[in-house]
Coordinates of C-alpha atoms in Angstrom, one line a residue:
M15 CA 0.0 0.0 0.0
K16 CA 2.8 2.3 0.9
S17 CA 4.6 1.6 -2.4
L18 CA 1.3 2.3 -4.3
H19 CA 1.1 5.7 -2.5
S20 CA 4.7 6.4 -3.5
V21 CA 3.9 5.7 -7.1
I22 CA 0.8 7.9 -7.1
Q23 CA 2.8 10.7 -5.5
S24 CA 5.6 10.4 -8.0
L25 CA 3.1 10.6 -10.9
N26 CA 1.3 13.5 -9.3
P27 CA 3.4 15.4 -6.7
Y28 CA 0.3 17.5 -5.8
S29 CA -1.3 14.5 -4.2
A30 CA 0.9 15.1 -1.1
Y31 CA -1.2 18.3 -0.4
D32 CA -4.8 18.9 0.3
K33 CA -7.2 20.5 -2.2
A34 CA -6.8 24.0 -0.9
Q35 CA -3.0 23.8 -0.8
T36 CA -2.9 22.3 -4.2
A37 CA -5.0 25.2 -5.7
I38 CA -2.6 27.8 -4.1
L39 CA 0.5 25.9 -5.2
R40 CA -0.7 25.5 -8.8
K41 CA -1.5 29.2 -9.0
T42 CA 1.8 30.2 -7.4
L43 CA 3.7 28.1 -9.9
M44 CA 1.6 29.4 -12.7
C45 CA 2.7 33.0 -11.9
D46 CA 6.3 31.8 -12.5
N47 CA 5.5 29.7 -15.5
I48 CA 3.8 32.5 -17.3
K49 CA 6.9 34.8 -16.9
R50 CA 9.3 32.0 -17.9
L51 CA 7.3 31.1 -21.0
K52 CA 7.3 34.7 -22.0
I53 CA 11.1 34.6 -21.9
I54 CA 11.1 31.5 -24.0
G55 CA 8.7 33.2 -26.4
V56 CA 10.9 36.3 -26.8
I57 CA 14.0 34.3 -27.4
G58 CA 12.3 31.9 -29.7
S59 CA 10.8 34.7 -31.7
A60 CA 14.1 36.5 -32.0
V61 CA 15.8 33.3 -33.3
N62 CA 13.1 32.6 -35.8
L63 CA 13.0 36.2 -37.0
L64 CA 16.8 36.1 -37.5
L65 CA 16.5 32.9 -39.5
L66 CA 13.7 34.3 -41.6
V67 CA 15.9 37.4 -42.4
L68 CA 18.8 35.0 -43.4
Y69 CA 16.4 33.1 -45.7
F70 CA 15.2 36.3 -47.3
L71 CA 18.8 37.5 -47.8
K72 CA 19.6 34.2 -49.4
D73 CA 16.6 33.5 -51.6
G74 CA 14.5 36.6 -51.5
F75 CA 10.7 36.2 -50.9
E76 CA 10.9 32.7 -52.1
G77 CA 12.9 31.9 -49.0
L78 CA 9.8 32.9 -46.9
T79 CA 7.4 30.7 -48.8
T80 CA 8.8 27.3 -47.8
I81 CA 6.9 25.1 -45.3
E82 CA 9.6 25.7 -42.7
A83 CA 9.5 29.5 -43.1
T84 CA 5.7 29.4 -42.9
L85 CA 5.9 27.4 -39.6
R86 CA 8.4 29.9 -38.2
I87 CA 6.2 32.8 -39.1
A88 CA 3.2 31.1 -37.4
W89 CA 5.5 30.4 -34.4
I90 CA 6.4 34.1 -34.1
L91 CA 2.7 35.1 -34.3
A92 CA 1.7 32.6 -31.7
S93 CA 4.4 33.9 -29.4
I94 CA 3.2 37.5 -29.8
I95 CA -0.4 36.5 -29.1
Y96 CA 0.7 34.7 -25.9
I97 CA 2.9 37.5 -24.6
S98 CA 0.3 40.2 -25.2
G99 CA -2.7 38.2 -24.2
V100 CA -1.7 36.1 -21.1
G101 CA -1.3 39.1 -18.8
S102 CA 1.1 39.4 -15.9
P103 CA -0.4 38.0 -12.7
H104 CA 1.9 38.9 -9.7
F105 CA 0.2 36.8 -7.0
P106 CA -1.8 33.5 -6.9
D107 CA -5.3 35.1 -6.5
A108 CA -4.7 37.1 -9.8
V109 CA -4.3 33.8 -11.8
K110 CA -7.5 33.1 -13.6
K111 CA -8.7 30.2 -15.9
R112 CA -7.7 32.3 -18.9
Q113 CA -4.1 32.3 -17.9
F114 CA -4.0 28.5 -17.6
I115 CA -5.5 28.1 -21.1
F116 CA -3.1 30.6 -22.6
F117 CA -0.1 28.9 -20.9
Y118 CA -0.9 25.3 -21.7
G119 CA -1.9 26.2 -25.3
A120 CA 1.3 28.3 -25.9
T121 CA 3.5 25.6 -24.4
G122 CA 2.0 22.9 -26.5
L123 CA 2.2 25.0 -29.6
C124 CA 5.9 25.8 -28.9
L125 CA 6.8 22.2 -28.9
L126 CA 4.4 21.4 -31.8
F127 CA 6.0 24.0 -34.1
A128 CA 9.4 22.6 -33.2
S129 CA 8.4 19.0 -34.1
L130 CA 6.6 20.1 -37.3
I131 CA 9.7 22.0 -38.5
T132 CA 11.9 19.0 -37.5
A133 CA 9.5 16.7 -39.4
V134 CA 9.7 18.7 -42.7
L135 CA 13.5 18.9 -42.7
S136 CA 15.3 16.5 -44.9
V137 CA 18.7 14.9 -44.1
E138 CA 20.4 17.6 -46.1
Q139 CA 18.7 20.5 -44.3
G140 CA 19.4 20.0 -40.7
S141 CA 19.1 17.9 -37.5
T142 CA 16.7 17.1 -34.7
F143 CA 18.4 19.8 -32.6
L144 CA 15.3 22.1 -32.7
Y145 CA 13.0 19.6 -31.1
L146 CA 15.6 18.4 -28.6
I147 CA 16.4 21.9 -27.3
N148 CA 12.8 22.8 -27.0
V149 CA 11.6 19.7 -25.1
L150 CA 14.6 19.9 -22.8
L151 CA 14.0 23.7 -22.2
I152 CA 10.3 23.1 -21.4
G153 CA 11.2 20.2 -19.0
S154 CA 13.9 22.1 -17.2
F155 CA 12.7 25.7 -17.2
L156 CA 9.0 25.3 -16.5
Y157 CA 7.2 23.7 -13.5
L158 CA 5.2 20.9 -15.0
S159 CA 3.9 17.6 -13.6
L160 CA 4.2 14.3 -15.4
L161 CA 0.6 14.4 -16.7
E162 CA 1.1 18.0 -17.9
M163 CA 4.3 17.0 -19.7
I164 CA 2.7 14.0 -21.3
G165 CA -0.3 16.2 -22.5
I166 CA 2.1 18.8 -23.9
I167 CA 4.5 16.4 -25.5
A168 CA 2.0 13.8 -27.0
P169 CA 0.8 15.8 -30.1
S170 CA 4.4 16.8 -30.9
F171 CA 5.7 13.3 -30.5
L172 CA 2.9 11.9 -32.6
V173 CA 3.9 14.3 -35.4
L174 CA 7.5 12.9 -35.3
V175 CA 6.3 9.3 -35.4
I176 CA 4.0 10.0 -38.3
S177 CA 6.9 11.7 -40.2
I178 CA 8.9 8.6 -39.9
I179 CA 6.1 6.6 -41.5
F180 CA 5.2 9.0 -44.3
A181 CA 8.5 10.9 -44.9
P182 CA 11.3 8.5 -45.8
S183 CA 13.7 11.4 -46.4
S184 CA 13.1 12.9 -42.9
I185 CA 16.2 13.5 -40.8
L186 CA 14.5 11.3 -38.2
M187 CA 15.3 8.3 -40.5
T188 CA 19.0 8.9 -40.0
Q189 CA 20.5 6.4 -37.7
G190 CA 20.2 7.4 -34.1
N191 CA 18.2 10.5 -34.6
F192 CA 14.9 9.1 -33.5
I193 CA 16.6 7.4 -30.5
N194 CA 17.9 10.8 -29.5
V195 CA 14.4 12.2 -29.7
I196 CA 13.0 9.4 -27.5
A197 CA 15.8 9.7 -25.0
S198 CA 15.6 13.5 -24.8
T199 CA 11.9 13.4 -24.3
A200 CA 12.1 10.9 -21.5
F201 CA 14.9 12.9 -19.9
A202 CA 12.9 16.1 -20.1
V203 CA 10.0 14.4 -18.3
V204 CA 12.3 13.2 -15.5
I205 CA 13.8 16.6 -15.2
A206 CA 10.4 18.3 -15.0
Q207 CA 9.3 15.9 -12.2
T208 CA 12.4 16.4 -10.2
I209 CA 12.3 20.2 -10.5
L210 CA 8.6 20.3 -9.7
I211 CA 8.9 18.2 -6.6
S212 CA 11.8 20.3 -5.3
K213 CA 9.9 23.5 -6.0
L214 CA 6.8 22.2 -4.2
K215 CA 8.8 21.3 -1.1
Q216 CA 10.4 24.7 -1.2
L217 CA 7.0 26.5 -1.4
S218 CA 5.6 24.2 1.3
S219 CA 8.5 25.0 3.6
T220 CA 8.1 28.7 3.0
Q221 CA 4.4 28.6 3.7
T222 CA 5.1 26.7 6.9
I223 CA 7.5 29.4 8.0
L224 CA 4.9 32.1 7.2
D225 CA 2.2 30.3 9.1
Q226 CA 4.5 29.9 12.1
K227 CA 5.3 33.6 11.9
K228 CA 1.6 34.5 11.8
E229 CA 1.0 32.3 14.8
L230 CA 3.9 33.9 16.7
E231 CA 2.6 37.4 15.9
Y232 CA -0.8 36.2 17.1
L233 CA 0.6 34.9 20.4
I234 CA 2.7 38.0 20.9
D235 CA -0.6 40.0 21.0
L236 CA -2.2 37.7 23.6
D237 CA -1.9 37.8 27.4
G238 CA -0.3 34.6 28.6
L239 CA -2.8 33.9 31.4
T240 CA -6.2 35.0 30.2
R241 CA -5.6 34.4 26.4
I242 CA -7.2 37.7 25.6
P243 CA -5.3 40.6 23.8
N244 CA -2.7 42.5 25.8
R245 CA -1.5 46.1 25.9
R246 CA 0.5 45.7 22.6
K247 CA -2.7 44.7 20.8
L248 CA -4.6 47.6 22.4
E249 CA -2.2 50.1 20.8
S250 CA -2.5 48.6 17.4
Y251 CA -6.3 48.3 17.6
Y252 CA -6.5 52.0 18.6
L253 CA -4.2 53.1 15.7
N254 CA -6.3 51.1 13.3
H255 CA -9.5 53.0 14.2
P256 CA -8.4 56.6 14.0
D257 CA -11.8 58.1 13.0
A258 CA -14.0 56.0 15.3
S259 CA -16.2 57.3 18.1
F260 CA -15.6 55.1 21.2
A261 CA -15.9 54.7 24.9
L262 CA -12.8 53.5 26.7
L263 CA -13.4 51.6 29.9
M264 CA -10.9 50.9 32.7
V265 CA -12.2 47.8 34.6
D266 CA -10.8 46.7 38.0
I267 CA -11.8 43.7 40.0
D268 CA -12.9 44.8 43.5
Y269 CA -10.9 43.5 46.5
F270 CA -8.8 41.3 44.3
K271 CA -5.9 41.2 46.7
N272 CA -8.3 39.9 49.4
Y273 CA -9.5 37.3 46.9
N274 CA -5.9 36.0 46.4
D275 CA -5.3 36.0 50.1
T276 CA -8.5 34.1 50.8
Y277 CA -8.5 31.5 48.0
G278 CA -4.9 31.5 46.8
H279 CA -3.2 32.7 43.6
L280 CA -4.2 29.7 41.5
Q281 CA -7.9 30.4 42.2
G282 CA -7.1 34.0 41.7
D283 CA -5.8 33.2 38.2
Q284 CA -9.0 31.3 37.5
C285 CA -11.0 34.4 38.6
L286 CA -9.0 36.6 36.2
I287 CA -9.7 34.2 33.3
Q288 CA -13.4 34.1 34.0
V289 CA -13.7 37.9 34.2
A290 CA -11.6 38.3 31.1
Q291 CA -13.7 35.8 29.1
C292 CA -16.9 37.5 30.2
L293 CA -15.6 41.0 29.1
S294 CA -14.2 39.7 25.8
H295 CA -17.4 37.9 24.8
Y296 CA -19.8 40.7 25.7
P297 CA -21.7 41.6 22.5
F298 CA -20.3 44.9 21.4
E299 CA -17.9 46.1 18.7
G300 CA -14.5 46.7 20.1
L301 CA -11.7 45.1 22.0
T302 CA -11.0 44.0 25.6
T303 CA -7.4 43.7 26.8
R304 CA -5.7 42.8 30.0
Y305 CA -3.9 46.0 31.0
G306 CA -2.1 44.6 34.0
G307 CA -2.8 42.7 37.2
E308 CA -6.5 42.7 37.8
E309 CA -7.1 45.6 35.5
F310 CA -8.7 45.4 32.0
V311 CA -9.1 48.1 29.3
T312 CA -12.0 47.8 26.9
I313 CA -12.6 49.9 23.8
V314 CA -16.2 50.0 22.7
I315 CA -16.7 51.4 19.2
R316 CA -20.1 53.2 18.9
D317 CA -21.5 55.7 16.4
D318 CA -24.1 56.8 18.9
L319 CA -22.6 57.4 22.4
T320 CA -25.7 58.8 24.0
D321 CA -26.7 55.6 25.8
T322 CA -23.1 54.5 26.7
A323 CA -23.8 54.5 30.5
T324 CA -26.4 51.8 30.0
L325 CA -24.0 49.6 28.2
V326 CA -21.2 50.1 30.7
E327 CA -23.6 49.3 33.6
D328 CA -24.7 46.1 31.8
I329 CA -21.1 45.1 31.5
R330 CA -20.6 45.6 35.2
A331 CA -23.8 43.7 36.0
S332 CA -22.7 40.8 33.8
I333 CA -19.6 40.3 36.0
E334 CA -21.6 40.3 39.1
A335 CA -24.2 38.0 37.6
M336 CA -21.5 35.3 37.3
Q337 CA -21.8 34.9 41.1
I338 CA -18.2 34.0 41.7
R339 CA -18.0 33.6 45.4
H340 CA -15.8 36.2 47.2
E341 CA -16.2 36.0 51.0
A342 CA -13.6 38.7 51.5
S343 CA -15.7 41.2 49.6
A344 CA -18.4 43.4 51.0
F345 CA -20.6 42.2 48.1
G346 CA -20.1 38.4 48.7
V347 CA -19.3 37.8 45.0
V348 CA -16.7 39.0 42.5
T349 CA -17.6 42.5 41.2
V350 CA -15.9 45.2 39.2
S351 CA -15.6 48.9 39.3
I352 CA -15.5 50.7 35.9
G353 CA -14.2 54.2 35.0
Y354 CA -14.8 55.3 31.5
V355 CA -14.2 58.1 29.1
I356 CA -16.2 59.0 25.9
H357 CA -14.6 60.2 22.7
A358 CA -16.8 61.3 19.8
T359 CA -15.3 61.9 16.3
D360 CA -16.9 65.4 16.1
H361 CA -14.9 66.4 19.2
P362 CA -11.6 68.1 18.8
P363 CA -8.5 65.9 19.5
L364 CA -6.9 65.9 22.9
E365 CA -3.8 67.7 21.6
T366 CA -3.1 69.2 18.2
N367 CA -0.6 67.0 16.3
S368 CA -0.3 64.7 19.3
D369 CA 1.2 61.2 18.9
P370 CA -1.7 58.7 18.6
V371 CA -0.1 56.5 21.3
D372 CA 0.1 59.5 23.6
S373 CA -3.6 60.2 22.9
L374 CA -4.4 56.6 23.9
E375 CA -2.5 57.0 27.1
S376 CA -4.3 60.2 27.8
F377 CA -7.7 58.4 27.4
I378 CA -6.5 55.6 29.7
L379 CA -5.4 58.1 32.3
K380 CA -8.8 59.8 32.3
A381 CA -10.6 56.5 32.5
D382 CA -8.3 55.5 35.4
Q383 CA -9.2 58.8 37.2
A384 CA -12.8 57.9 36.8
L385 CA -12.1 54.4 38.1
Y386 CA -10.5 55.9 41.2
Q387 CA -13.6 57.9 41.9
A388 CA -15.8 54.8 41.5
K389 CA -13.7 53.0 44.1
E390 CA -13.8 55.9 46.4
N391 CA -17.6 56.0 46.1
G392 CA -17.9 52.4 47.3
R393 CA -16.8 50.1 44.4
N394 CA -19.1 47.8 42.3
Q395 CA -20.2 50.8 40.2
I396 CA -19.4 52.8 37.1
K397 CA -18.1 56.4 36.8
L398 CA -17.9 58.6 33.7
Y399 CA -14.8 60.9 33.5
Q400 CA -15.8 64.5 33.5
E401 CA -13.5 67.5 33.0

């Protein structure tokens, strides 16, 4: 069974990846393939044009009327159509079905023109070099799977086989020429597979590194205990909402030192986690972060700030409603005090040309002052900052 899987994977390297990964990998490689085939098209057109000029200089217009010259002209036109029509996708999502059709069609035609020209040449006119160089170039320069190589090579190879049967004077009839064609074709297929597998492993490794980087960045923004965003994330969230109206809440667990002294620090950590989860899952647009110790900062984004007091009171009540026992508190359960400040976008900024981070710190300071007043007034209540 294992050997069968190895055979399948060797025939189709994409089988080692899931459907979503395969789609991304194919489009990523197609971005490269399109650029690489353009290079082949430009070089091929330049070589063909140079040969046509030489034919014209030698035989005049008659030199451009041979089957070989006609094929070279058609080859140049096909290259121009491909280069101008395929586009230039710079990232995987920009690759559409049209690009795939253009690429596979142009690659197949490139090799087909090479085989047709090879087939019409007599022993006196040339060698199989044109086909050999093109099949090896496609196999080594483009990222193609075994099935793709077979699909591209099959029509061209069929032309060469037919030319042996119906064109006795073909250069393919010369001893060893057709053997060279078969060997080069097989070698090109092997090269293509080797290069594709290597490239897929490289892309997969790169994607793994990027995924790990994203995960690390995500973890850097989280508080290690409560698994909610931390102060670093608070700053970036604030900077990403420069024109929003919001209320900033400073939330503090009442008598938390007494809670730790009564139930121990492990139970205190569980209390912090429960409060953090309640705050972070409360239904409002915004962000709750652990600011430090038993303090949390919440930003609530609201277009209409007129009823903010009701929302803040509901948040306070939701913590009390969890009924976390707290015998060392005057309330018998875990409660919070909240100080908050309101900022409407139609209000002038705190300071002209002030640094955004400094503005955030100013809001936090004001909310903290309101929190202090809530504590002084008996805790388990909310207090709006007022100038």
